PDB file of C-alpha atoms in Angstrom:
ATOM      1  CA  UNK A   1      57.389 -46.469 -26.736  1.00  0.00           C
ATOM      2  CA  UNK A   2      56.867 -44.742 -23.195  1.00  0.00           C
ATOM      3  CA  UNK A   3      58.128 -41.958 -21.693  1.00  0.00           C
ATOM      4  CA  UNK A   4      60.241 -42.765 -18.783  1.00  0.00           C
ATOM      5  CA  UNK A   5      61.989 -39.577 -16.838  1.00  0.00           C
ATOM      6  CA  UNK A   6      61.522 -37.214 -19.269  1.00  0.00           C
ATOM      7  CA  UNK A   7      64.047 -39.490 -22.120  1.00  0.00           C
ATOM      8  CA  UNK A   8      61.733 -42.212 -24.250  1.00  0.00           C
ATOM      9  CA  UNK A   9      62.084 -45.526 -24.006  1.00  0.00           C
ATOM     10  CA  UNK A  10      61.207 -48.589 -26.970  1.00  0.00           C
ATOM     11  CA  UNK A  11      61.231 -50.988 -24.271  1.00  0.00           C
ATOM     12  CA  UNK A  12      63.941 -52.733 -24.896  1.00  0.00           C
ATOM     13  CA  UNK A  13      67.171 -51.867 -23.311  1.00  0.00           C
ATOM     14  CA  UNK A  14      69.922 -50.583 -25.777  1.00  0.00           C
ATOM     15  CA  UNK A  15      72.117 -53.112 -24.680  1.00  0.00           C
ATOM     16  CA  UNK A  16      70.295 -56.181 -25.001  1.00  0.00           C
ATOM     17  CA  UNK A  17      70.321 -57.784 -28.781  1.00  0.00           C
ATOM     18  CA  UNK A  18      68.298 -61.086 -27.860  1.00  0.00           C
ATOM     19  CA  UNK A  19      64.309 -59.157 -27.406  1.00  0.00           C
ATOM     20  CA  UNK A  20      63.923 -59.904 -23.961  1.00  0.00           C
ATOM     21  CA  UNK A  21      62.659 -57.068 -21.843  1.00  0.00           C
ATOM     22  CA  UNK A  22      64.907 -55.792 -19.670  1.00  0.00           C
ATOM     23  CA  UNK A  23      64.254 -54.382 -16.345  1.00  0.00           C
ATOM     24  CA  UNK A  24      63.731 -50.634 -17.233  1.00  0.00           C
ATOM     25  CA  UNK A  25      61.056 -51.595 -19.763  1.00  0.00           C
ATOM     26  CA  UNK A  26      58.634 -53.378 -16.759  1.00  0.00           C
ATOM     27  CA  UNK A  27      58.960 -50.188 -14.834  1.00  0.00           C
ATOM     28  CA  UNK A  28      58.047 -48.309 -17.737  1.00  0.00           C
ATOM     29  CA  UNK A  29      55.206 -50.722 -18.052  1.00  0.00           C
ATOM     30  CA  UNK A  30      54.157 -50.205 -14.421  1.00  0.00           C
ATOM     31  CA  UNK A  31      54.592 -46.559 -14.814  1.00  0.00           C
ATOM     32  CA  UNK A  32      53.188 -46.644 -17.598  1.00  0.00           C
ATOM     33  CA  UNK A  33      50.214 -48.087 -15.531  1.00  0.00           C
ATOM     34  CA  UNK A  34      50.197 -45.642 -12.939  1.00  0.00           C
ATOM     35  CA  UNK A  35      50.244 -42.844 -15.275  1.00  0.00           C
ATOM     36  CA  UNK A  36      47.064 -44.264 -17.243  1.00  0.00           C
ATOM     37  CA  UNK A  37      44.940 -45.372 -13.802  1.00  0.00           C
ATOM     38  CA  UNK A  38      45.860 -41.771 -12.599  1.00  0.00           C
ATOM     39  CA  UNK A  39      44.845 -40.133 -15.978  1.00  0.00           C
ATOM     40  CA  UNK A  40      41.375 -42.330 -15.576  1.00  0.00           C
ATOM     41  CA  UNK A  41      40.587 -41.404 -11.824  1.00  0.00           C
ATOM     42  CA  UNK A  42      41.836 -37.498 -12.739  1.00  0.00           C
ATOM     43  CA  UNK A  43      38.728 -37.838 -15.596  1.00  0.00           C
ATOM     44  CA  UNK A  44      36.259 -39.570 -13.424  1.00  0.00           C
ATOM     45  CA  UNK A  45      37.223 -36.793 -10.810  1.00  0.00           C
ATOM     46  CA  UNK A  46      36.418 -34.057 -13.308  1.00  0.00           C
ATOM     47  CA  UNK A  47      33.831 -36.389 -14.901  1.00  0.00           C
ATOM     48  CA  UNK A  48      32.331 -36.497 -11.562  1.00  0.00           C
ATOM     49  CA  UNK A  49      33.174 -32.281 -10.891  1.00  0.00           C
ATOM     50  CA  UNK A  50      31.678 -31.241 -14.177  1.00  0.00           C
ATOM     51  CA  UNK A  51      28.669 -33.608 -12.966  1.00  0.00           C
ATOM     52  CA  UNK A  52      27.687 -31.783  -9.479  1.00  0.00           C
ATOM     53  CA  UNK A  53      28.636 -28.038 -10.880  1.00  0.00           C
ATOM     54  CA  UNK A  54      26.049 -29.034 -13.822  1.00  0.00           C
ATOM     55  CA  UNK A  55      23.349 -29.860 -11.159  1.00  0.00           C
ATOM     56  CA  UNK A  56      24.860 -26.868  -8.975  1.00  0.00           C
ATOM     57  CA  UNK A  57      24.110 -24.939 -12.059  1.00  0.00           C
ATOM     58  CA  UNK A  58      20.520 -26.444 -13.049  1.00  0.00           C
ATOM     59  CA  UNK A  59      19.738 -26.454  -9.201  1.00  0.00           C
ATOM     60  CA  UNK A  60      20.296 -22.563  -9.470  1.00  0.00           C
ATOM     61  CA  UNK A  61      18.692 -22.045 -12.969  1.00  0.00           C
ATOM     62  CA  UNK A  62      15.083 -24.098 -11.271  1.00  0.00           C
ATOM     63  CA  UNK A  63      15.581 -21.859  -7.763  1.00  0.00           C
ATOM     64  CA  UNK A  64      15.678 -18.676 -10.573  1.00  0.00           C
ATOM     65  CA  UNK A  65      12.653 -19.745 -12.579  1.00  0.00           C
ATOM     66  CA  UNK A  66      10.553 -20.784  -9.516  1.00  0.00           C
ATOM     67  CA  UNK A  67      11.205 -17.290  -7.918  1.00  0.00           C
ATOM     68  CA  UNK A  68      10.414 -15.769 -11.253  1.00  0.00           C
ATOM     69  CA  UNK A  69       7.052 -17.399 -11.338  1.00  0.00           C
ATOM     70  CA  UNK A  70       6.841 -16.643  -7.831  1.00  0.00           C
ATOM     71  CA  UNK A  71       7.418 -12.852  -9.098  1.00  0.00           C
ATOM     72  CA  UNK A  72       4.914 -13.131 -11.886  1.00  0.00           C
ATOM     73  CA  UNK A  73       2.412 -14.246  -9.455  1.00  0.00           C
ATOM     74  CA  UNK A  74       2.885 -11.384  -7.533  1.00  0.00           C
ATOM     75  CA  UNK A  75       2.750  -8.900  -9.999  1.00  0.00           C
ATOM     76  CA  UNK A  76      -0.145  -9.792 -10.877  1.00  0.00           C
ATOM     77  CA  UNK A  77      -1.761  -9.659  -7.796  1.00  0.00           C
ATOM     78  CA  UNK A  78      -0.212  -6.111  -7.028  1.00  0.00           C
ATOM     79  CA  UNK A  79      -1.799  -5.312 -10.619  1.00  0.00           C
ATOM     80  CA  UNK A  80      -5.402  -6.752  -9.272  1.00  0.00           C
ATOM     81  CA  UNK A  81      -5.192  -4.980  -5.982  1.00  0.00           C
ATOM     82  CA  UNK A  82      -4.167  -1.776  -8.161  1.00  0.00           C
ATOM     83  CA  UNK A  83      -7.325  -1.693 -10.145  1.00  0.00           C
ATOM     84  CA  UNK A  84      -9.590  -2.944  -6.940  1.00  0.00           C
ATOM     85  CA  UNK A  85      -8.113   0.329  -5.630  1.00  0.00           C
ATOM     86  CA  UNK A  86      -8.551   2.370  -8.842  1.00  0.00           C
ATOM     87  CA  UNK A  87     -12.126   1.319  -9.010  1.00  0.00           C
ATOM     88  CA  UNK A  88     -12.777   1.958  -5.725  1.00  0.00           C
ATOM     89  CA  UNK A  89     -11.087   5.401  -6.269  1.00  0.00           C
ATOM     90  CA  UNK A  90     -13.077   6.286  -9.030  1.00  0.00           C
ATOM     91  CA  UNK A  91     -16.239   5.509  -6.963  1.00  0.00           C
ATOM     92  CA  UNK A  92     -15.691   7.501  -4.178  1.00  0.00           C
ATOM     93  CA  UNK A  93     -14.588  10.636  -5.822  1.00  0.00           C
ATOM     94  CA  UNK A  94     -17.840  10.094  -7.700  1.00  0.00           C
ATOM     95  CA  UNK A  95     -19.889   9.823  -4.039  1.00  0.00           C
ATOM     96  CA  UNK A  96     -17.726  12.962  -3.007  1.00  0.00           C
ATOM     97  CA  UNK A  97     -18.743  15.105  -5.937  1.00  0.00           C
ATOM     98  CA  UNK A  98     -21.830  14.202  -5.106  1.00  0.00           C
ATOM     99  CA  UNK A  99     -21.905  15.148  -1.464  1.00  0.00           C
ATOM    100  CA  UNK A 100     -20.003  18.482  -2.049  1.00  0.00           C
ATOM    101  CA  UNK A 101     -23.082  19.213  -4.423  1.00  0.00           C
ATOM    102  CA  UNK A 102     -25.540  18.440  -1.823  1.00  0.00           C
ATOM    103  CA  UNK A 103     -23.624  20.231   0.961  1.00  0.00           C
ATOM    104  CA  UNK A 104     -23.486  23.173  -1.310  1.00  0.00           C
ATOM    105  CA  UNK A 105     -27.096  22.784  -1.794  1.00  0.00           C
ATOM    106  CA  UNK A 106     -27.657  22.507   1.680  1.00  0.00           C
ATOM    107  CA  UNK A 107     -25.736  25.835   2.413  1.00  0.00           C
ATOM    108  CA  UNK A 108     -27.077  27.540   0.271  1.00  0.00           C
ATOM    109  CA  UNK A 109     -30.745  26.746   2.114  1.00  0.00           C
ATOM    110  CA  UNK A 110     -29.623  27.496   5.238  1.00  0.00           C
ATOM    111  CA  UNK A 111     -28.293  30.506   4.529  1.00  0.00           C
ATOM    112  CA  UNK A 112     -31.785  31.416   3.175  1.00  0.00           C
ATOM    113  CA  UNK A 113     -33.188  30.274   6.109  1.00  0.00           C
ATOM    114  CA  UNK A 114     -31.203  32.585   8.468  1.00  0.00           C
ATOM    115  CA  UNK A 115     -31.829  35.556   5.997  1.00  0.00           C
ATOM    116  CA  UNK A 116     -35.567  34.875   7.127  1.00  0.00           C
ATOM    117  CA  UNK A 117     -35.178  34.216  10.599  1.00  0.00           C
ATOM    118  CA  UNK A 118     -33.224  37.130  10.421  1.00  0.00           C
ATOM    119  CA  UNK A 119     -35.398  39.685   8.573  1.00  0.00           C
ATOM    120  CA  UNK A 120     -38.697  37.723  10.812  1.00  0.00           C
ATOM    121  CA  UNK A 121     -36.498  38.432  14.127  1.00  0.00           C
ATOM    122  CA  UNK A 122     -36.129  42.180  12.718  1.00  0.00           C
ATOM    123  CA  UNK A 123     -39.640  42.663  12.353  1.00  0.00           C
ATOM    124  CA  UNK A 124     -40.381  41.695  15.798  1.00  0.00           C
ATOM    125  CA  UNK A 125     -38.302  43.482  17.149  1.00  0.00           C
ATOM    126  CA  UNK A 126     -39.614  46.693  15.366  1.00  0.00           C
ATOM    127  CA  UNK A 127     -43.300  45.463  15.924  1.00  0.00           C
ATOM    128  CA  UNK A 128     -42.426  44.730  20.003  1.00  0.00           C
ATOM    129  CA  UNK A 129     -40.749  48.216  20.034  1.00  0.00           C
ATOM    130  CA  UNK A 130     -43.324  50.357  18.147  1.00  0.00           C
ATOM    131  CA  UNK A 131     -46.150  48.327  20.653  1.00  0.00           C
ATOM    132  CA  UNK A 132     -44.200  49.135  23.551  1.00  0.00           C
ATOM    133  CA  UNK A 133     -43.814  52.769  22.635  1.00  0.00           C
ATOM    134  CA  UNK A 134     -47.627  52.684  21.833  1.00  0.00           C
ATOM    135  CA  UNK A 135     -48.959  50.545  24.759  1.00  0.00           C
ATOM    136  CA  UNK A 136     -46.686  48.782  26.989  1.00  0.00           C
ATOM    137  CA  UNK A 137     -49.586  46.961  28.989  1.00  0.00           C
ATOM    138  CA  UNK A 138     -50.024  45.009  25.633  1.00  0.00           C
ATOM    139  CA  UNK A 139     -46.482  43.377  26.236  1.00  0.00           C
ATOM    140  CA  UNK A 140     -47.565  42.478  29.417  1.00  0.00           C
ATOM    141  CA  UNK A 141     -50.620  41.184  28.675  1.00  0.00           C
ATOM    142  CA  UNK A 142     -49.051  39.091  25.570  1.00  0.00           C
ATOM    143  CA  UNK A 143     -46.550  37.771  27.373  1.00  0.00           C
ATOM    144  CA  UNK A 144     -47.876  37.142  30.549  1.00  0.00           C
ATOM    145  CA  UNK A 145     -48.555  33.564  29.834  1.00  0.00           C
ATOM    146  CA  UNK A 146     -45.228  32.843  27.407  1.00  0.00           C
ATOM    147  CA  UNK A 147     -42.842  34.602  29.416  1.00  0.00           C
ATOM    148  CA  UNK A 148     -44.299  34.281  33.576  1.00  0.00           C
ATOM    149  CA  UNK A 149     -46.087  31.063  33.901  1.00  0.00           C
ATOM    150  CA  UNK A 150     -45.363  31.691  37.306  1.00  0.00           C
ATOM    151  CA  UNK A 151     -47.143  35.011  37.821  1.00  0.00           C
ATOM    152  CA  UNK A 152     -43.158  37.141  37.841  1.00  0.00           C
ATOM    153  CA  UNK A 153     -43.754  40.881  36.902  1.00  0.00           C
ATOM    154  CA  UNK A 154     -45.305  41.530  34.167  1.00  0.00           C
ATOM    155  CA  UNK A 155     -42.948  44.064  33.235  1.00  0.00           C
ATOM    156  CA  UNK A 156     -39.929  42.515  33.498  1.00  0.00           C
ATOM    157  CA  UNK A 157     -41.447  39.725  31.083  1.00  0.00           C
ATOM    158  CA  UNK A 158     -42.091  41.534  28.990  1.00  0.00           C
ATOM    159  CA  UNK A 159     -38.855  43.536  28.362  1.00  0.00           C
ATOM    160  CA  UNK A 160     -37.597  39.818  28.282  1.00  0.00           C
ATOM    161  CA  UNK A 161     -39.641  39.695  25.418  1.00  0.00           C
ATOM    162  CA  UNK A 162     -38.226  42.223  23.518  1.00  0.00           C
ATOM    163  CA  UNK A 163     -34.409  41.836  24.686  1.00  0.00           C
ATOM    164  CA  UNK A 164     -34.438  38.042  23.564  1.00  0.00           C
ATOM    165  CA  UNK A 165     -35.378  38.528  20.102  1.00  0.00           C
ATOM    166  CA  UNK A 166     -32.674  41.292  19.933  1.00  0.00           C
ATOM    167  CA  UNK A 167     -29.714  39.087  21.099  1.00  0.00           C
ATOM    168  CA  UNK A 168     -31.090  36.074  18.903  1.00  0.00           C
ATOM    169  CA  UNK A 169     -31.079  38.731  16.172  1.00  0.00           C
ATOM    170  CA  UNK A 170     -27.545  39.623  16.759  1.00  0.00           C
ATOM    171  CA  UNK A 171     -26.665  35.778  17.071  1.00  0.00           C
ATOM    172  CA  UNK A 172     -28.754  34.956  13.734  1.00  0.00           C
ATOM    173  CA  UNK A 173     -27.566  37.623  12.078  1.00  0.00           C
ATOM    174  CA  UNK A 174     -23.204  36.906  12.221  1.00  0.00           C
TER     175      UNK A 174
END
């Protein structure tokens, strides 16, 4: 039985009594033929499809794992370089509490050491004054070396003298 046109077919003709095959039952045959060789290539051609979109898809799947390794690698160096970083963080926030100790330290003596120059410079000035008031040849004569190496007026040395440690006062002093 075949189906020939759409009406089926035993392959004999209903005409014929003797069992030979008529001519509608070979072209059933050779459509029968076609039909089947088509049905075969159609399954070799989806045979074949299903083939390349499984290595399309296992292509894909090996391009998505070696990018994830690819990703893991990464990470992991971002994670190393993080802690490198931390590390080296932690160190020199250490080095910098450090250094703001010592520059505290270090503040802290020099502003000691201007308070002295400062209360030295005052009593210079009130020693050069109360000389001055008492003997103002004595300026000269102290000076006269310090102040006039070459041989200036004594006098005017001398109030050098005791105008210089005035304005380094001031300076010293601020």
């Amino acid at each position: 039985m075949s189906l020939s046109g759409g009406t089926l077919s035993s392959g004999t003709s209903s005409g014929s009594s003797h069992g030979n095959p008529s001519f509608g039952s070979e072209a059933d045959m050779e459509l029968q033929a076609r039909m089947e060789l088509k049905r075969k290539r159609r399954m070799d051609s989806n045979r074949e499809s299903a083939k390349r979109s499984r290595q399309r898809k296992q292509q894909h799947l090996d391009d998505l794992n070696s990018q994830v390794d690819q990703l893991r690698t990464t990470k992991q160096q971002l994670i190393t370089a993080l802690n490198i970083t931390t590390q080296n963080y932690a160190v020199a926030e250490a080095q910098n509490s450090v250094l703001r100790t010592q520059m505290m330290e270090l503040e802290s003596r020099l502003s000691a050491l201007r308070d002295i120059i400062c209360y030295m410079n005052a009593n210079q000035v009130s020693n050069a004054a109360t000389i001055s008031a008492n003997n103002p040849s004595a300026i000269m004569s102290a000076t006269a070396n310090y102040d006039d190496p070459f041989g200036a007026s004594a006098w005017n040395s001398g109030m050098e003298m005791v105008q210089q440690p005035i304005d380094h006062l001031l300076y010293q002093c601020l």
